[in-house]
Amino acid sequence: MRHVNAWLFLLPAMALIVAFTHVPAVNTFINSFFLDGRGGMPAEFVGLENFRYLLEDEVFLKVLRNNLLFASGTIPLSISLAMVMALLVNAKLPGQAWLRLSYFVPTVLPMIAVANIWLFFFTPEYGLLEQVRSFLGFSGVNWLGSESTALICIIAVAVWKDAGFFMIFYLAALQQVPPSLGEAAMLEGASRFCYYRRIVFPLLMPTTLFVLVNATINAFRMVDHLFVLTQGGPNNASSLLLYYIYEVSFKYWDTGYGATLTLVLLGFLGLASIIQFGVIEKRVHYR
Amino acid sequence: MSTANIYDGKGIYRYLDTAAAWTLAILWGMPLLYAIWTAFHPAEFSTSFNLMAPLTLDNFRKAWNAAPFARYFVNTFMLVTLVLSAQLVLCTLAAYAFAKYDFRGKTILFALVLMQLMIMPDVLIVENYRTMGRIGILDSTLSISLPYMASAFGIFLLRQAFKSIPKELDDAAAVEGAGPLQILWRVYVPLGRPVYLAYALVSVSYHWNNFLWPLLVTNTVNSRPLTVGLQVFSSTEQGVDWSIITAATLMTSGPLLLGFLLFQRQFVQSFMRAGIK
């Protein structure tokens, strides 16, 4: 009787999760072996054709490279900035409440809305960055319009969005550090640097692992600002995996190939999730 | 609240720390400050900062009239309400089942739920779009919210909260003759209140801000939320008028921003709590 209740309570949530996570994931796998039927024709089984195309698709290779660069840029930058922010506002500095507010506010703002403001900052000739640049006397840069700088701008906006969010977790962890540890270190004559390196950072390790996994998942999921800032351009220099999936599936309506691309993305997220489960276990050991 | 730490910067280091902290704060706050400046001043002052510039609400009026923002607000409000209320009910029931009952297959089911933490509906856009087409509910608030209604994160968070509730309370209620649903409603839900608040804040801000999925499944004013409406508005605009765009941007994020300022402490704490995934 008790078990019947449990199943009844679980049923609605399980049905929705299966319908919108597991079934689509399996379908993605199946569809990656098919080519879409055009003009009402049924889809055609093409075996590994989509995967072969994947390896020859220069746009995909470029996008994959971009996404890896994006990840290797955003992850360390946002994590280290988050840690610095947390250390700074954990101390009683003048205007502490304002500092925290300012760091955290990007987290609550819709990315699509603030991207409009960043678009203005990056605008050639009269944008804010250009005004600073011409004031310093350097030559003009088309920040979002040139292949060498577009991805860097995308990374900068993502770091700005994420750092304050991760700061919160570091702040929470820092407040768990017992003050007696600092007092003991002081008695031993440890320098400030030594105290952070030997006591604080090791205590923050579980948080760092947790944040690291979240940052990795974010690095493969964050696309909103691309819609406003560059649309993946110029010449796909700033396109990321999820944005390319959107283009292939909803602009060119090639859903078979879109499924193949989604499978690659799922691979990366799966990898992050395996680490995540490792992290959760580690966290349990620490507590 | 943080207590004064023995290793906080002293003397010159305190000044250096303060300077660094404020430099970062200005960099981080700049987009918002800039938006506020531009939105409240006439267009000619959007690139030149002049303290004597006259204040105006014109930009907001123009932006409001340039696109059906009233409709977008209603849509977003309905979306957020629908998602949150469905999440609260579904996640509560599921979390209760996971926390209170021992049944065969529980571990596997829970693992299936947790998979959604990594594979969020945002990623499976192609297949989920097809599903919506098949059911025939494209371009509706329901189609935006359906994939998010059963949230693994919510189930996990509530399960943790429910597990910490002592079994004795449960037994006492059972002795009084309360059924499982009554126990859930009278004992578990009231005791989980702080977790519900935390979850509600995270969920509302997530769905207020969500963009890619709503963009795909909506194509008319009738269902578009603010984020998609803003995007349509700012990209079709002929000759970019920054002051109108920043006014629209502020309107779009306004209610959430206001809510954040009012509930700042709870917001931050709820994100901290949300970190215990």
Coordinates of C-alpha atoms in Angstrom, one line a residue:
Chain A
M1 CA 0.0 0.0 0.0
R2 CA 2.8 2.4 1.0
H3 CA 4.5 1.6 -2.3
V4 CA 1.5 2.4 -4.4
N5 CA 1.5 5.8 -2.8
A6 CA 5.1 6.3 -3.6
W7 CA 4.6 5.4 -7.2
L8 CA 1.6 7.7 -7.5
F9 CA 3.5 10.6 -6.0
L10 CA 6.4 10.1 -8.4
L11 CA 4.3 9.5 -11.5
P12 CA 3.7 13.1 -12.7
A13 CA 7.3 14.3 -12.2
M14 CA 8.8 11.1 -13.6
A15 CA 6.6 11.2 -16.7
L16 CA 7.6 14.7 -17.5
I17 CA 11.3 14.1 -16.9
V18 CA 11.3 11.0 -19.1
A19 CA 9.3 12.8 -21.8
F20 CA 11.6 15.8 -21.9
T21 CA 15.0 14.4 -21.0
H22 CA 15.4 10.7 -21.5
V23 CA 13.2 10.1 -24.5
P24 CA 14.6 13.1 -26.4
A25 CA 18.2 12.0 -25.5
V26 CA 17.5 8.5 -26.9
N27 CA 15.8 10.0 -30.0
T28 CA 18.8 12.3 -30.5
F29 CA 21.0 9.2 -30.6
I30 CA 18.7 7.5 -33.1
N31 CA 18.2 10.5 -35.3
S32 CA 21.9 11.0 -35.6
F33 CA 21.9 8.0 -38.0
F34 CA 19.2 9.5 -40.3
L35 CA 19.0 12.2 -42.9
D36 CA 15.9 14.3 -43.0
G37 CA 13.4 13.6 -45.6
R38 CA 12.7 16.7 -47.7
G39 CA 9.2 17.6 -49.0
G40 CA 7.3 15.1 -47.0
M41 CA 9.6 12.2 -47.7
P42 CA 10.4 9.9 -44.7
A43 CA 13.8 10.2 -43.1
E44 CA 16.5 8.1 -44.7
F45 CA 18.8 5.8 -42.7
V46 CA 22.4 6.9 -43.6
G47 CA 24.4 5.0 -40.9
L48 CA 27.5 6.9 -39.8
E49 CA 27.2 9.4 -42.7
N50 CA 26.4 12.3 -40.3
F51 CA 29.4 11.5 -38.2
R52 CA 31.6 11.3 -41.2
Y53 CA 30.3 14.7 -42.3
L54 CA 30.9 16.0 -38.8
L55 CA 34.7 15.3 -39.2
E56 CA 34.8 17.1 -42.6
D57 CA 32.6 20.0 -41.5
E58 CA 35.0 22.9 -41.2
V59 CA 32.4 25.0 -39.4
F60 CA 31.9 22.3 -36.8
L61 CA 35.6 22.0 -36.3
K62 CA 35.9 25.7 -35.9
V63 CA 33.0 25.9 -33.5
L64 CA 34.3 23.0 -31.4
R65 CA 37.7 24.8 -31.3
N66 CA 35.9 28.1 -30.3
N67 CA 34.0 26.3 -27.6
L68 CA 37.1 24.7 -26.1
L69 CA 38.8 28.2 -26.2
F70 CA 35.7 29.7 -24.6
A71 CA 35.8 27.1 -21.9
S72 CA 39.5 27.5 -21.2
G73 CA 39.0 31.2 -21.1
T74 CA 35.9 31.5 -19.0
I75 CA 36.5 28.7 -16.5
P76 CA 39.8 29.8 -14.9
L77 CA 39.0 33.5 -15.2
S78 CA 35.6 33.4 -13.6
I79 CA 36.7 31.1 -10.9
S80 CA 39.8 33.0 -9.9
L81 CA 37.9 36.3 -10.0
A82 CA 35.1 34.8 -7.9
M83 CA 37.7 33.8 -5.3
V84 CA 39.3 37.2 -5.3
M85 CA 35.9 38.9 -4.9
A86 CA 34.9 36.6 -2.1
L87 CA 38.1 37.2 -0.2
L88 CA 37.7 40.9 -0.6
V89 CA 34.1 41.2 0.5
N90 CA 34.6 38.6 3.3
A91 CA 36.7 41.3 5.0
K92 CA 35.0 44.3 6.5
L93 CA 35.8 46.9 3.8
P94 CA 34.1 50.3 3.5
G95 CA 30.9 49.8 1.5
Q96 CA 30.9 46.1 1.9
A97 CA 27.1 45.7 1.1
W98 CA 27.5 47.8 -2.1
L99 CA 30.5 45.8 -3.2
R100 CA 28.6 42.5 -2.8
L101 CA 25.6 43.9 -4.6
S102 CA 27.6 45.1 -7.5
Y103 CA 29.4 41.8 -8.0
F104 CA 26.2 39.8 -7.8
V105 CA 23.8 41.9 -9.8
P106 CA 24.9 40.5 -13.3
T107 CA 23.6 37.1 -12.1
V108 CA 20.0 38.3 -11.8
L109 CA 19.9 40.4 -15.0
P110 CA 18.6 38.7 -18.1
M111 CA 21.6 38.0 -20.3
I112 CA 19.6 39.0 -23.4
A113 CA 18.9 42.4 -21.9
V114 CA 22.4 43.3 -20.6
A115 CA 23.9 42.0 -23.9
N116 CA 22.3 45.0 -25.5
I117 CA 24.3 47.3 -23.2
W118 CA 27.5 45.4 -23.9
L119 CA 26.8 45.7 -27.6
F120 CA 26.9 49.4 -27.1
F121 CA 30.2 49.2 -25.2
F122 CA 31.8 47.3 -28.1
T123 CA 30.4 49.5 -30.9
P124 CA 33.0 50.9 -33.3
E125 CA 33.7 54.7 -33.3
Y126 CA 31.5 55.8 -30.4
G127 CA 31.2 52.8 -28.1
L128 CA 32.6 53.1 -24.6
L129 CA 35.7 50.9 -25.3
E130 CA 36.4 53.0 -28.3
Q131 CA 36.2 56.2 -26.3
V132 CA 38.7 54.8 -23.8
R133 CA 40.9 53.6 -26.6
S134 CA 41.0 56.8 -28.6
F135 CA 41.6 58.7 -25.3
L136 CA 44.7 56.5 -24.8
G137 CA 45.7 57.1 -28.4
F138 CA 45.6 53.6 -29.9
S139 CA 44.2 52.9 -33.4
G140 CA 40.6 51.8 -33.8
V141 CA 39.3 48.3 -33.3
N142 CA 36.1 46.7 -34.5
W143 CA 35.7 44.6 -31.4
L144 CA 32.9 42.4 -32.5
G145 CA 33.5 42.6 -36.2
S146 CA 37.0 41.2 -36.5
E147 CA 37.8 37.5 -36.2
S148 CA 40.7 38.1 -33.8
T149 CA 38.7 39.9 -31.1
A150 CA 35.0 38.7 -31.3
L151 CA 35.5 35.5 -29.2
I152 CA 37.5 37.4 -26.6
C153 CA 34.5 39.9 -26.2
I154 CA 32.1 36.9 -25.9
I155 CA 34.4 35.4 -23.2
A156 CA 34.6 38.8 -21.3
V157 CA 30.8 39.1 -21.2
A158 CA 30.5 35.5 -19.9
V159 CA 33.1 36.0 -17.2
W160 CA 31.3 39.2 -16.1
K161 CA 28.1 37.3 -15.9
D162 CA 29.4 34.2 -14.0
A163 CA 32.1 35.5 -11.6
G164 CA 29.6 37.1 -9.1
F165 CA 27.5 34.0 -9.1
F166 CA 30.4 31.8 -8.2
M167 CA 31.6 34.4 -5.6
I168 CA 28.5 33.5 -3.6
F169 CA 29.6 29.9 -3.1
Y170 CA 33.1 31.0 -2.1
L171 CA 31.7 33.5 0.3
A172 CA 29.5 30.8 1.9
A173 CA 32.6 28.6 2.3
L174 CA 34.8 31.4 3.7
Q175 CA 32.2 32.1 6.4
Q176 CA 32.5 28.4 7.5
V177 CA 36.3 28.9 8.2
P178 CA 36.6 29.0 11.9
P179 CA 38.4 32.2 13.1
S180 CA 40.5 30.2 15.5
L181 CA 42.5 28.8 12.6
G182 CA 43.6 32.3 11.7
E183 CA 44.5 33.1 15.3
A184 CA 46.5 29.9 15.6
A185 CA 48.3 30.7 12.3
M186 CA 49.0 34.2 13.7
L187 CA 50.5 32.8 16.9
E188 CA 52.8 30.6 14.7
G189 CA 53.9 33.7 12.9
A190 CA 52.5 32.7 9.5
S191 CA 52.4 35.5 6.9
R192 CA 49.2 36.5 5.2
F193 CA 50.2 34.8 2.0
C194 CA 51.1 31.6 3.9
Y195 CA 47.8 31.6 5.8
Y196 CA 45.8 31.8 2.5
R197 CA 48.0 29.2 0.7
R198 CA 48.2 26.7 3.5
I199 CA 44.9 27.1 5.3
V200 CA 42.2 28.9 3.3
F201 CA 42.7 27.6 -0.2
P202 CA 42.8 23.9 0.9
L203 CA 39.6 24.5 2.9
L204 CA 38.0 26.0 -0.3
M205 CA 38.9 23.0 -2.5
P206 CA 35.5 21.3 -2.3
T207 CA 33.9 24.6 -3.3
T208 CA 36.4 25.0 -6.1
L209 CA 35.6 21.5 -7.5
F210 CA 31.9 22.2 -7.3
V211 CA 32.2 25.6 -9.0
L212 CA 34.5 24.1 -11.6
V213 CA 31.9 21.5 -12.7
N214 CA 29.3 24.2 -12.9
A215 CA 31.5 26.5 -14.8
T216 CA 32.2 23.6 -17.3
I217 CA 28.5 22.9 -17.8
N218 CA 27.9 26.7 -18.2
A219 CA 30.7 26.9 -20.8
F220 CA 28.8 24.5 -23.1
R221 CA 25.4 25.9 -22.4
M222 CA 25.8 29.7 -22.4
V223 CA 24.6 31.2 -25.7
D224 CA 22.2 34.0 -25.0
H225 CA 24.6 36.8 -25.5
L226 CA 25.7 35.4 -28.9
F227 CA 22.2 36.2 -30.3
V228 CA 22.7 39.9 -29.5
L229 CA 26.4 40.4 -29.9
T230 CA 27.7 38.5 -32.9
Q231 CA 25.3 35.8 -34.1
G232 CA 28.4 33.6 -34.2
G233 CA 30.2 35.9 -36.6
P234 CA 32.3 37.1 -38.2
N235 CA 32.8 34.0 -40.3
N236 CA 31.9 31.8 -37.3
A237 CA 34.8 33.2 -35.3
S238 CA 32.7 33.5 -32.2
S239 CA 30.1 30.7 -32.7
L240 CA 29.7 28.1 -30.0
L241 CA 28.4 24.5 -30.1
L242 CA 24.8 25.2 -28.9
Y243 CA 24.5 28.2 -31.2
Y244 CA 25.6 26.1 -34.1
I245 CA 23.1 23.4 -33.2
Y246 CA 20.4 26.1 -33.2
E247 CA 21.5 27.3 -36.6
V248 CA 21.7 23.9 -38.2
S249 CA 18.4 22.7 -36.8
F250 CA 16.3 25.9 -36.9
K251 CA 17.7 28.0 -39.7
Y252 CA 18.7 25.2 -42.2
W253 CA 16.2 22.7 -40.7
D254 CA 18.7 19.9 -40.9
T255 CA 17.5 18.2 -37.8
G256 CA 19.4 14.9 -38.5
Y257 CA 22.7 16.6 -38.5
G258 CA 21.5 18.8 -35.6
A259 CA 21.0 15.6 -33.6
T260 CA 24.5 14.5 -34.4
L261 CA 25.8 17.8 -33.1
T262 CA 23.6 17.5 -30.0
L263 CA 25.2 14.2 -29.3
V264 CA 28.6 15.8 -29.2
L265 CA 27.3 18.4 -26.8
L266 CA 25.8 15.7 -24.6
G267 CA 29.1 13.9 -24.6
F268 CA 30.8 17.0 -23.1
L269 CA 28.0 17.4 -20.5
G270 CA 28.2 13.7 -19.7
L271 CA 31.9 14.0 -19.0
A272 CA 31.2 17.0 -16.7
S273 CA 28.5 15.0 -15.0
I274 CA 30.8 12.0 -14.3
I275 CA 33.2 14.5 -12.6
Q276 CA 30.2 16.0 -10.8
F277 CA 29.3 12.7 -9.2
G278 CA 33.0 12.4 -8.2
V279 CA 32.8 15.9 -6.7
I280 CA 29.6 15.1 -4.7
E281 CA 31.3 12.1 -3.1
K282 CA 34.3 14.2 -2.3
R283 CA 32.2 16.9 -0.7
V284 CA 30.5 14.3 1.4
H285 CA 33.9 13.1 2.7
Y286 CA 34.8 16.6 3.7
R287 CA 31.7 17.3 5.7
Chain B
M1 CA 27.5 38.4 8.7
S2 CA 31.2 38.1 8.4
T3 CA 33.2 38.6 11.5
A4 CA 36.4 40.6 11.5
N5 CA 39.2 38.2 10.5
I6 CA 42.6 38.4 12.0
Y7 CA 44.2 38.2 8.6
D8 CA 42.2 41.0 7.0
G9 CA 44.4 43.7 5.4
K10 CA 45.9 46.2 7.8
G11 CA 47.4 49.7 7.2
I12 CA 48.4 50.1 3.6
Y13 CA 47.1 46.7 2.6
R14 CA 43.7 47.7 3.7
Y15 CA 43.8 50.6 1.3
L16 CA 45.0 48.4 -1.5
D17 CA 42.2 45.8 -0.8
T18 CA 39.6 48.6 -0.7
A19 CA 40.9 50.0 -4.0
A20 CA 40.9 46.6 -5.7
A21 CA 37.4 45.8 -4.4
W22 CA 36.0 49.1 -5.7
T23 CA 37.7 48.9 -9.1
L24 CA 36.1 45.5 -9.6
A25 CA 32.8 46.7 -8.3
I26 CA 32.8 49.6 -10.8
L27 CA 33.7 47.3 -13.7
W28 CA 31.0 44.9 -12.7
G29 CA 28.4 47.6 -12.1
M30 CA 29.2 49.7 -15.1
P31 CA 26.8 48.2 -17.6
L32 CA 23.9 48.7 -15.3
L33 CA 25.0 52.2 -14.2
Y34 CA 25.4 53.1 -17.9
A35 CA 22.0 51.8 -18.7
I36 CA 20.4 53.9 -15.9
W37 CA 22.3 57.0 -17.1
T38 CA 21.3 56.6 -20.7
A39 CA 17.7 55.6 -20.1
F40 CA 17.0 58.7 -18.0
H41 CA 18.6 61.3 -20.3
P42 CA 17.9 62.5 -23.8
A43 CA 19.5 60.6 -26.7
E44 CA 22.2 63.2 -27.4
F45 CA 23.7 62.5 -23.9
S46 CA 24.0 58.7 -24.4
T47 CA 27.6 59.0 -25.5
S48 CA 28.7 62.1 -23.7
F49 CA 28.5 62.3 -20.0
N50 CA 27.4 65.7 -18.7
L51 CA 26.3 66.1 -15.1
M52 CA 24.0 69.0 -16.2
A53 CA 22.1 66.9 -18.7
P54 CA 18.3 67.1 -18.1
L55 CA 16.5 64.1 -16.8
T56 CA 13.7 62.6 -18.8
L57 CA 11.2 59.7 -18.9
D58 CA 10.7 60.1 -22.6
N59 CA 12.8 57.0 -23.5
F60 CA 10.6 54.8 -21.4
R61 CA 7.5 56.1 -23.0
K62 CA 8.9 55.7 -26.5
A63 CA 10.1 52.2 -25.8
W64 CA 6.8 51.2 -24.2
N65 CA 4.9 52.4 -27.3
A66 CA 7.4 50.9 -29.8
A67 CA 6.6 47.3 -28.9
P68 CA 3.8 45.4 -27.2
F69 CA 5.6 45.4 -23.8
A70 CA 2.4 45.2 -21.8
R71 CA 1.6 41.9 -23.5
Y72 CA 5.2 40.6 -23.0
F73 CA 4.9 41.5 -19.3
V74 CA 1.7 39.6 -19.0
N75 CA 3.2 36.6 -20.8
T76 CA 6.3 36.5 -18.7
F77 CA 4.3 36.8 -15.5
M78 CA 2.0 34.0 -16.6
L79 CA 5.0 31.9 -17.6
V80 CA 6.8 32.4 -14.3
T81 CA 3.7 31.7 -12.3
L82 CA 2.8 28.5 -14.3
V83 CA 6.3 27.1 -14.1
L84 CA 6.7 27.8 -10.4
S85 CA 3.3 26.5 -9.3
A86 CA 3.7 23.3 -11.3
Q87 CA 7.3 22.8 -10.0
L88 CA 6.2 23.3 -6.4
V89 CA 3.5 20.7 -6.6
L90 CA 5.3 18.1 -8.7
C91 CA 8.7 18.4 -6.9
T92 CA 7.0 18.3 -3.5
L93 CA 5.2 15.0 -4.3
A94 CA 8.3 13.4 -5.9
A95 CA 10.6 14.6 -3.1
Y96 CA 8.2 13.2 -0.5
A97 CA 8.2 9.8 -2.3
F98 CA 12.0 9.7 -2.4
A99 CA 12.5 10.9 1.2
K100 CA 9.8 8.9 3.0
Y101 CA 9.3 5.6 1.2
D102 CA 11.5 2.6 0.5
F103 CA 10.5 0.8 -2.6
R104 CA 12.2 -1.3 -5.2
G105 CA 13.9 0.7 -8.0
K106 CA 14.2 3.8 -5.9
T107 CA 17.9 4.2 -6.6
I108 CA 17.5 3.9 -10.3
L109 CA 14.6 6.3 -10.4
F110 CA 16.5 8.8 -8.4
A111 CA 19.5 8.5 -10.8
L112 CA 17.2 9.0 -13.7
V113 CA 16.0 12.2 -12.1
L114 CA 19.5 13.5 -11.4
M115 CA 20.4 13.0 -15.0
Q116 CA 18.3 16.1 -15.7
L117 CA 20.7 18.2 -13.7
M118 CA 23.3 17.8 -16.5
I119 CA 21.1 17.3 -19.5
M120 CA 18.8 20.3 -19.1
P121 CA 15.9 20.9 -21.5
D122 CA 17.9 23.9 -22.9
V123 CA 20.2 21.4 -24.6
L124 CA 17.6 19.0 -26.2
I125 CA 16.0 21.8 -28.1
V126 CA 15.6 19.9 -31.4
E127 CA 13.8 16.9 -30.0
N128 CA 11.7 18.9 -27.5
Y129 CA 10.6 21.2 -30.3
R130 CA 9.4 18.2 -32.3
T131 CA 7.5 17.0 -29.3
M132 CA 5.7 20.3 -28.9
G133 CA 4.9 20.2 -32.6
R134 CA 3.5 16.7 -32.3
I135 CA 1.3 17.6 -29.3
G136 CA 0.3 20.8 -31.2
I137 CA 1.0 23.3 -28.5
L138 CA 3.7 25.4 -30.2
D139 CA 3.5 29.1 -29.5
S140 CA 1.9 28.9 -26.1
T141 CA 3.0 29.6 -22.6
L142 CA 2.4 25.9 -21.9
S143 CA 5.0 24.9 -24.5
I144 CA 7.6 27.1 -22.9
S145 CA 7.0 25.8 -19.4
L146 CA 6.3 22.1 -19.9
P147 CA 9.9 20.8 -20.1
Y148 CA 10.8 22.7 -16.9
M149 CA 7.8 21.7 -14.7
A150 CA 9.5 18.6 -13.3
S151 CA 12.8 20.0 -12.0
A152 CA 15.4 17.6 -10.9
F153 CA 17.0 20.4 -8.9
G154 CA 13.8 21.1 -7.1
I155 CA 13.2 17.4 -6.3
F156 CA 16.8 17.1 -5.0
L157 CA 16.6 20.2 -2.9
L158 CA 13.2 19.3 -1.3
R159 CA 14.3 15.7 -0.7
Q160 CA 17.3 16.9 1.3
A161 CA 15.0 19.1 3.3
F162 CA 12.4 16.4 3.9
K163 CA 15.0 13.8 4.9
S164 CA 16.1 16.1 7.8
I165 CA 12.6 16.1 9.3
P166 CA 12.5 13.7 12.3
K167 CA 10.5 10.5 11.8
E168 CA 8.7 11.0 15.2
L169 CA 6.7 14.0 13.8
D170 CA 5.6 11.8 11.0
D171 CA 4.6 8.9 13.4
A172 CA 2.8 11.3 15.7
A173 CA 0.7 12.6 12.8
A174 CA 0.0 9.0 11.7
V175 CA -1.2 8.1 15.1
E176 CA -3.6 11.0 15.0
G177 CA -5.0 9.4 11.9
A178 CA -3.5 11.6 9.2
G179 CA -3.0 10.1 5.7
P180 CA 0.2 10.5 3.7
L181 CA -1.0 13.6 1.9
Q182 CA -2.2 15.2 5.1
I183 CA 1.2 14.5 6.7
L184 CA 2.9 16.0 3.7
W185 CA 0.7 19.1 3.8
R186 CA 0.6 19.6 7.6
V187 CA 4.1 18.6 8.6
Y188 CA 6.6 18.5 5.7
V189 CA 5.5 21.5 3.7
P190 CA 5.5 24.0 6.6
L191 CA 8.9 22.8 7.8
G192 CA 10.4 23.1 4.4
R193 CA 9.4 26.7 4.0
P194 CA 12.9 28.2 3.8
V195 CA 13.8 25.8 1.1
Y196 CA 10.6 26.6 -0.8
L197 CA 11.5 30.3 -0.7
A198 CA 15.1 29.7 -1.9
Y199 CA 13.9 27.5 -4.7
A200 CA 11.2 30.0 -5.7
L201 CA 13.7 32.8 -6.0
V202 CA 16.1 30.7 -8.1
S203 CA 13.3 29.4 -10.3
V204 CA 11.7 32.8 -10.9
S205 CA 14.9 34.5 -11.8
Y206 CA 15.9 31.6 -14.1
H207 CA 12.6 31.6 -16.0
W208 CA 12.3 35.4 -16.2
N209 CA 15.7 35.4 -17.9
N210 CA 15.4 32.3 -20.0
F211 CA 15.8 33.0 -23.7
L212 CA 16.7 30.2 -26.2
W213 CA 13.9 27.8 -25.6
P214 CA 11.1 30.5 -25.5
L215 CA 12.6 32.0 -28.7
L216 CA 12.2 28.7 -30.5
V217 CA 8.7 27.7 -29.5
T218 CA 7.1 31.1 -29.7
N219 CA 6.4 33.1 -32.9
T220 CA 3.7 35.6 -32.1
V221 CA 3.1 38.4 -29.6
N222 CA 0.5 36.2 -27.8
S223 CA 3.1 34.0 -26.2
R224 CA 6.5 35.7 -26.4
P225 CA 8.0 36.5 -23.0
L226 CA 9.9 39.7 -22.3
T227 CA 13.4 38.4 -23.2
V228 CA 12.3 37.3 -26.7
G229 CA 10.2 40.4 -27.1
L230 CA 13.2 42.6 -26.3
Q231 CA 15.4 40.8 -28.7
V232 CA 12.8 41.1 -31.5
F233 CA 12.4 44.8 -30.6
S234 CA 16.1 45.7 -30.5
S235 CA 17.1 43.9 -33.6
T236 CA 14.4 45.2 -35.9
E237 CA 14.9 48.8 -34.8
Q238 CA 15.9 51.0 -37.7
G239 CA 18.8 53.2 -36.8
V240 CA 19.9 52.2 -33.3
D241 CA 18.6 54.6 -30.7
W242 CA 20.6 53.5 -27.6
S243 CA 18.6 55.5 -25.1
I244 CA 15.4 53.7 -26.1
I245 CA 17.1 50.3 -26.1
T246 CA 18.5 50.9 -22.6
A247 CA 15.1 52.1 -21.4
A248 CA 13.6 48.9 -22.8
T249 CA 16.4 46.9 -21.2
L250 CA 15.7 48.4 -17.8
M251 CA 12.0 47.8 -18.1
T252 CA 12.6 44.2 -19.0
S253 CA 14.8 43.5 -16.0
G254 CA 13.1 46.1 -13.8
P255 CA 10.8 43.9 -11.8
L256 CA 13.4 41.3 -11.2
L257 CA 16.0 43.9 -10.3
L258 CA 13.6 45.5 -7.9
G259 CA 12.7 42.2 -6.3
F260 CA 16.4 41.5 -6.0
L261 CA 17.0 44.8 -4.2
L262 CA 14.2 44.2 -1.8
F263 CA 15.1 40.5 -1.0
Q264 CA 18.8 40.9 -1.5
R265 CA 19.8 39.0 1.6
Q266 CA 17.3 36.1 0.9
F267 CA 18.4 36.1 -2.7
V268 CA 22.0 35.7 -1.9
Q269 CA 21.4 33.1 0.8
S270 CA 19.0 31.2 -1.5
F271 CA 21.8 30.9 -4.1
M272 CA 24.2 29.7 -1.4
R273 CA 21.6 27.1 -0.3
A274 CA 21.0 26.3 -4.0
G275 CA 24.7 25.4 -4.2
I276 CA 24.2 22.3 -2.1
K277 CA 23.3 20.4 -5.2

